[in-house]
PDB file of C-alpha atoms in Angstrom:
ATOM      1  CA  MET A   1     -40.486  -7.412 -32.603  1.00  0.00           C
ATOM      2  CA  THR A   2     -38.020  -5.698 -30.270  1.00  0.00           C
ATOM      3  CA  VAL A   3     -34.394  -5.309 -31.189  1.00  0.00           C
ATOM      4  CA  LYS A   4     -32.117  -6.855 -28.594  1.00  0.00           C
ATOM      5  CA  LYS A   5     -28.723  -5.274 -28.175  1.00  0.00           C
ATOM      6  CA  MET A   6     -25.689  -5.448 -25.927  1.00  0.00           C
ATOM      7  CA  VAL A   7     -24.489  -2.446 -23.914  1.00  0.00           C
ATOM      8  CA  ILE A   8     -20.874  -1.718 -22.922  1.00  0.00           C
ATOM      9  CA  THR A   9     -20.623   0.162 -19.623  1.00  0.00           C
ATOM     10  CA  GLU A  10     -18.073   2.792 -18.619  1.00  0.00           C
ATOM     11  CA  PRO A  11     -14.651   1.360 -17.765  1.00  0.00           C
ATOM     12  CA  THR A  12     -12.412   1.593 -14.745  1.00  0.00           C
ATOM     13  CA  LEU A  13      -8.667   1.972 -15.161  1.00  0.00           C
ATOM     14  CA  ARG A  14      -5.989   1.255 -12.568  1.00  0.00           C
ATOM     15  CA  VAL A  15      -2.245   0.669 -12.551  1.00  0.00           C
ATOM     16  CA  GLN A  16      -1.214  -2.696 -11.151  1.00  0.00           C
ATOM     17  CA  THR A  17       2.549  -3.513 -11.067  1.00  0.00           C
ATOM     18  CA  ASP A  18       3.629  -3.340 -14.740  1.00  0.00           C
ATOM     19  CA  ASN A  19       0.133  -3.391 -16.223  1.00  0.00           C
ATOM     20  CA  LEU A  20      -2.713  -1.000 -16.831  1.00  0.00           C
ATOM     21  CA  VAL A  21      -5.868  -2.932 -15.930  1.00  0.00           C
ATOM     22  CA  PHE A  22      -8.878  -1.998 -18.074  1.00  0.00           C
ATOM     23  CA  LEU A  23     -12.182  -3.295 -16.661  1.00  0.00           C
ATOM     24  CA  PHE A  24     -15.484  -2.727 -18.453  1.00  0.00           C
ATOM     25  CA  GLY A  25     -18.942  -4.207 -18.161  1.00  0.00           C
ATOM     26  CA  LEU A  26     -21.152  -5.893 -20.713  1.00  0.00           C
ATOM     27  CA  LYS A  27     -24.908  -5.905 -20.210  1.00  0.00           C
ATOM     28  CA  MET A  28     -26.698  -8.573 -22.224  1.00  0.00           C
ATOM     29  CA  PRO A  29     -30.394  -8.527 -23.090  1.00  0.00           C
ATOM     30  CA  PRO A  30     -32.476 -11.483 -21.880  1.00  0.00           C
ATOM     31  CA  PHE A  31     -32.411 -14.471 -24.252  1.00  0.00           C
ATOM     32  CA  LYS A  32     -33.835 -17.987 -24.079  1.00  0.00           C
ATOM     33  CA  GLU A  33     -30.303 -19.294 -23.572  1.00  0.00           C
ATOM     34  CA  SER A  34     -28.549 -18.650 -20.285  1.00  0.00           C
ATOM     35  CA  PHE A  35     -25.120 -17.954 -21.869  1.00  0.00           C
ATOM     36  CA  VAL A  36     -23.981 -16.306 -25.097  1.00  0.00           C
ATOM     37  CA  ARG A  37     -20.578 -16.718 -26.765  1.00  0.00           C
ATOM     38  CA  VAL A  38     -19.256 -13.353 -27.992  1.00  0.00           C
ATOM     39  CA  LYS A  39     -16.115 -12.143 -29.736  1.00  0.00           C
ATOM     40  CA  VAL A  40     -14.365  -9.227 -28.002  1.00  0.00           C
ATOM     41  CA  GLU A  41     -11.807  -7.229 -29.995  1.00  0.00           C
ATOM     42  CA  ILE A  42      -9.600  -4.628 -28.300  1.00  0.00           C
ATOM     43  CA  PHE A  43      -7.939  -1.830 -30.274  1.00  0.00           C
ATOM     44  CA  PHE A  44      -5.374   0.320 -28.460  1.00  0.00           C
ATOM     45  CA  ASP A  45      -4.493   3.680 -30.080  1.00  0.00           C
ATOM     46  CA  GLY A  46      -6.043   2.491 -33.340  1.00  0.00           C
ATOM     47  CA  LYS A  47      -4.002  -0.734 -33.529  1.00  0.00           C
ATOM     48  CA  PHE A  48      -5.452  -4.196 -33.016  1.00  0.00           C
ATOM     49  CA  GLU A  49      -4.293  -5.475 -29.617  1.00  0.00           C
ATOM     50  CA  LYS A  50      -6.198  -8.658 -28.772  1.00  0.00           C
ATOM     51  CA  SER A  51      -9.341 -10.695 -29.368  1.00  0.00           C
ATOM     52  CA  PHE A  52     -10.929 -13.326 -27.152  1.00  0.00           C
ATOM     53  CA  TYR A  53     -14.181 -15.274 -26.890  1.00  0.00           C
ATOM     54  CA  PRO A  54     -15.784 -15.149 -23.423  1.00  0.00           C
ATOM     55  CA  LEU A  55     -18.999 -16.909 -22.465  1.00  0.00           C
ATOM     56  CA  VAL A  56     -21.298 -14.154 -21.147  1.00  0.00           C
ATOM     57  CA  PRO A  57     -24.375 -14.875 -18.999  1.00  0.00           C
ATOM     58  CA  CYS A  58     -27.740 -13.429 -20.054  1.00  0.00           C
ATOM     59  CA  SER A  59     -30.037 -12.385 -17.259  1.00  0.00           C
ATOM     60  CA  VAL A  60     -33.572 -11.113 -17.013  1.00  0.00           C
ATOM     61  CA  ASN A  61     -32.717  -8.500 -14.385  1.00  0.00           C
ATOM     62  CA  GLY A  62     -29.984  -6.861 -16.528  1.00  0.00           C
ATOM     63  CA  THR A  63     -26.885  -7.826 -14.556  1.00  0.00           C
ATOM     64  CA  VAL A  64     -23.594  -6.441 -15.865  1.00  0.00           C
ATOM     65  CA  HIS A  65     -20.874  -9.013 -16.644  1.00  0.00           C
ATOM     66  CA  SER A  66     -17.372  -7.583 -16.158  1.00  0.00           C
ATOM     67  CA  ILE A  67     -14.535  -8.199 -18.627  1.00  0.00           C
ATOM     68  CA  LYS A  68     -10.908  -7.476 -17.756  1.00  0.00           C
ATOM     69  CA  PHE A  69      -8.042  -6.622 -20.105  1.00  0.00           C
ATOM     70  CA  GLU A  70      -4.433  -5.704 -19.253  1.00  0.00           C
ATOM     71  CA  ILE A  71      -1.962  -3.536 -21.184  1.00  0.00           C
ATOM     72  CA  ASN A  72       1.760  -3.499 -20.443  1.00  0.00           C
ATOM     73  CA  ILE A  73       2.723  -0.059 -19.089  1.00  0.00           C
ATOM     74  CA  LYS A  74       6.225  -0.202 -20.541  1.00  0.00           C
ATOM     75  CA  LYS A  75       4.707   0.310 -24.009  1.00  0.00           C
ATOM     76  CA  LEU A  76       2.823   3.450 -22.978  1.00  0.00           C
ATOM     77  CA  SER A  77       4.040   6.971 -23.513  1.00  0.00           C
ATOM     78  CA  ASN A  78       2.798  10.092 -21.743  1.00  0.00           C
ATOM     79  CA  GLY A  79      -0.291  11.665 -23.196  1.00  0.00           C
ATOM     80  CA  PRO A  80      -3.782  10.800 -24.390  1.00  0.00           C
ATOM     81  CA  HIS A  81      -4.623   7.253 -25.452  1.00  0.00           C
ATOM     82  CA  SER A  82      -7.729   5.543 -26.794  1.00  0.00           C
ATOM     83  CA  ILE A  83      -9.168   2.070 -26.422  1.00  0.00           C
ATOM     84  CA  ARG A  84     -11.890   0.754 -28.726  1.00  0.00           C
ATOM     85  CA  VAL A  85     -13.906  -2.267 -27.639  1.00  0.00           C
ATOM     86  CA  THR A  86     -15.873  -4.136 -30.307  1.00  0.00           C
ATOM     87  CA  ILE A  87     -18.165  -6.983 -29.297  1.00  0.00           C
ATOM     88  CA  CYS A  88     -20.146  -9.188 -31.663  1.00  0.00           C
ATOM     89  CA  GLY A  89     -22.343 -12.178 -30.960  1.00  0.00           C
ATOM     90  CA  LEU A  90     -21.531 -15.604 -32.383  1.00  0.00           C
ATOM     91  CA  GLY A  91     -23.739 -18.515 -33.427  1.00  0.00           C
ATOM     92  CA  ASN A  92     -27.457 -17.709 -33.101  1.00  0.00           C
ATOM     93  CA  PHE A  93     -26.571 -14.162 -31.990  1.00  0.00           C
ATOM     94  CA  LYS A  94     -24.495 -13.215 -35.055  1.00  0.00           C
ATOM     95  CA  GLY A  95     -26.479 -10.064 -35.870  1.00  0.00           C
ATOM     96  CA  ILE A  96     -26.017  -8.510 -32.432  1.00  0.00           C
ATOM     97  CA  SER A  97     -22.967  -6.279 -31.974  1.00  0.00           C
ATOM     98  CA  CYS A  98     -21.780  -3.094 -30.294  1.00  0.00           C
ATOM     99  CA  ALA A  99     -18.662  -0.932 -30.093  1.00  0.00           C
ATOM    100  CA  LYS A 100     -17.475   1.815 -27.803  1.00  0.00           C
ATOM    101  CA  ASP A 101     -14.471   4.150 -27.654  1.00  0.00           C
ATOM    102  CA  PHE A 102     -12.777   5.137 -24.396  1.00  0.00           C
ATOM    103  CA  LYS A 103     -10.173   7.862 -23.983  1.00  0.00           C
ATOM    104  CA  PHE A 104      -7.759   8.367 -21.071  1.00  0.00           C
ATOM    105  CA  TYR A 105      -4.615  10.324 -20.243  1.00  0.00           C
ATOM    106  CA  TYR A 106      -1.530   8.496 -18.968  1.00  0.00           C
ATOM    107  CA  ASP A 107       1.228  10.262 -17.027  1.00  0.00           C
ATOM    108  CA  ALA A 108       4.296   8.097 -16.427  1.00  0.00           C
ATOM    109  CA  GLY A 109       5.981  10.706 -14.178  1.00  0.00           C
ATOM    110  CA  LYS A 110       4.778   9.128 -10.953  1.00  0.00           C
ATOM    111  CA  ARG A 111       5.704   5.700 -12.255  1.00  0.00           C
ATOM    112  CA  LYS A 112       9.307   6.801 -12.927  1.00  0.00           C
ATOM    113  CA  LEU A 113       9.642   8.160  -9.384  1.00  0.00           C
ATOM    114  CA  VAL A 114       8.662   4.783  -7.997  1.00  0.00           C
ATOM    115  CA  GLU A 115      11.159   2.958 -10.228  1.00  0.00           C
ATOM    116  CA  LYS A 116      14.076   5.147  -9.015  1.00  0.00           C
ATOM    117  CA  ILE A 117      13.760   3.968  -5.408  1.00  0.00           C
ATOM    118  CA  GLU A 118      16.548   1.507  -4.667  1.00  0.00           C
ATOM    119  CA  THR A 119      15.744  -1.700  -2.879  1.00  0.00           C
ATOM    120  CA  THR A 120      18.106  -3.686  -0.691  1.00  0.00           C
ATOM    121  CA  LYS A 121      18.941  -7.186  -1.834  1.00  0.00           C
ATOM    122  CA  SER A 122      19.722  -8.688   1.567  1.00  0.00           C
ATOM    123  CA  GLN A 123      18.527  -7.964   5.058  1.00  0.00           C
ATOM    124  CA  LYS A 124      21.989  -8.286   6.591  1.00  0.00           C
ATOM    125  CA  GLU A 125      22.976  -4.816   5.423  1.00  0.00           C
ATOM    126  CA  THR A 126      19.755  -3.012   6.356  1.00  0.00           C
ATOM    127  CA  ILE A 127      18.963  -1.213   9.571  1.00  0.00           C
ATOM    128  CA  THR A 128      15.403  -1.374  10.797  1.00  0.00           C
ATOM    129  CA  VAL A 129      14.077   1.542  12.823  1.00  0.00           C
ATOM    130  CA  VAL A 130      10.968   0.705  14.809  1.00  0.00           C
ATOM    131  CA  THR A 131       8.963   3.454  16.465  1.00  0.00           C
ATOM    132  CA  ASP A 132       7.233   3.058  19.821  1.00  0.00           C
ATOM    133  CA  GLU A 133       3.856   3.165  18.087  1.00  0.00           C
ATOM    134  CA  ALA A 134       4.862   0.323  15.744  1.00  0.00           C
ATOM    135  CA  LYS A 135       6.079  -1.736  18.721  1.00  0.00           C
ATOM    136  CA  LYS A 136       2.756  -1.162  20.476  1.00  0.00           C
ATOM    137  CA  ILE A 137       0.770  -2.279  17.413  1.00  0.00           C
ATOM    138  CA  PHE A 138       2.991  -5.341  16.967  1.00  0.00           C
ATOM    139  CA  ASN A 139       2.551  -6.326  20.621  1.00  0.00           C
ATOM    140  CA  GLU A 140      -1.244  -5.909  20.355  1.00  0.00           C
ATOM    141  CA  LEU A 141      -1.323  -8.135  17.266  1.00  0.00           C
ATOM    142  CA  LYS A 142       0.825 -10.734  19.001  1.00  0.00           C
ATOM    143  CA  LYS A 143      -1.467 -10.665  22.064  1.00  0.00           C
ATOM    144  CA  ARG A 144      -4.607 -11.067  19.905  1.00  0.00           C
ATOM    145  CA  GLN A 145      -3.031 -13.979  18.063  1.00  0.00           C
ATOM    146  CA  GLN A 146      -2.200 -15.728  21.342  1.00  0.00           C
ATOM    147  CA  GLU A 147      -5.753 -15.148  22.599  1.00  0.00           C
ATOM    148  CA  GLU A 148      -7.222 -16.596  19.381  1.00  0.00           C
ATOM    149  CA  ILE A 149      -5.031 -19.689  19.709  1.00  0.00           C
ATOM    150  CA  PHE A 150      -6.121 -20.082  23.338  1.00  0.00           C
ATOM    151  CA  TRP A 151      -9.842 -19.788  22.480  1.00  0.00           C
ATOM    152  CA  GLN A 152      -9.507 -22.209  19.569  1.00  0.00           C
ATOM    153  CA  ARG A 153      -7.962 -24.766  21.928  1.00  0.00           C
ATOM    154  CA  GLU A 154     -10.727 -24.192  24.484  1.00  0.00           C
ATOM    155  CA  LYS A 155     -13.340 -24.672  21.785  1.00  0.00           C
ATOM    156  CA  TYR A 156     -12.148 -28.184  20.891  1.00  0.00           C
TER     157      TYR A 156
END
């Protein structure tokens, strides 16, 4: 009898507006069923953050199912952080589980520079400077749009 087990793949991290998006993959072994309900628990810096119950597809060819989790950046401080992902099967798959730790370094310096930039609240007070190159690109886009409209009319 072979032991079937889940595998958590390496994550990808990216900053998106006010959130740190944590995306990792889950590779399920082939089962008779096409989907398996699992419990995913996320621990951030040793503290329980969230749990959820996704329905994960099982495939014969070993496809990786991606799971996404977001953390609010405002909570983060500079320095090293850790995320622990624990996944356990439910129902007929209760004995199958896996866990993995991920470590990353967060530097909020660049984020603070972006937040210091002032934005204008109305366009009446702003002055727009358009370069010749930007005008040329805008005119080309306008010309293409007019051509597309013409050809769509000719088509019908």
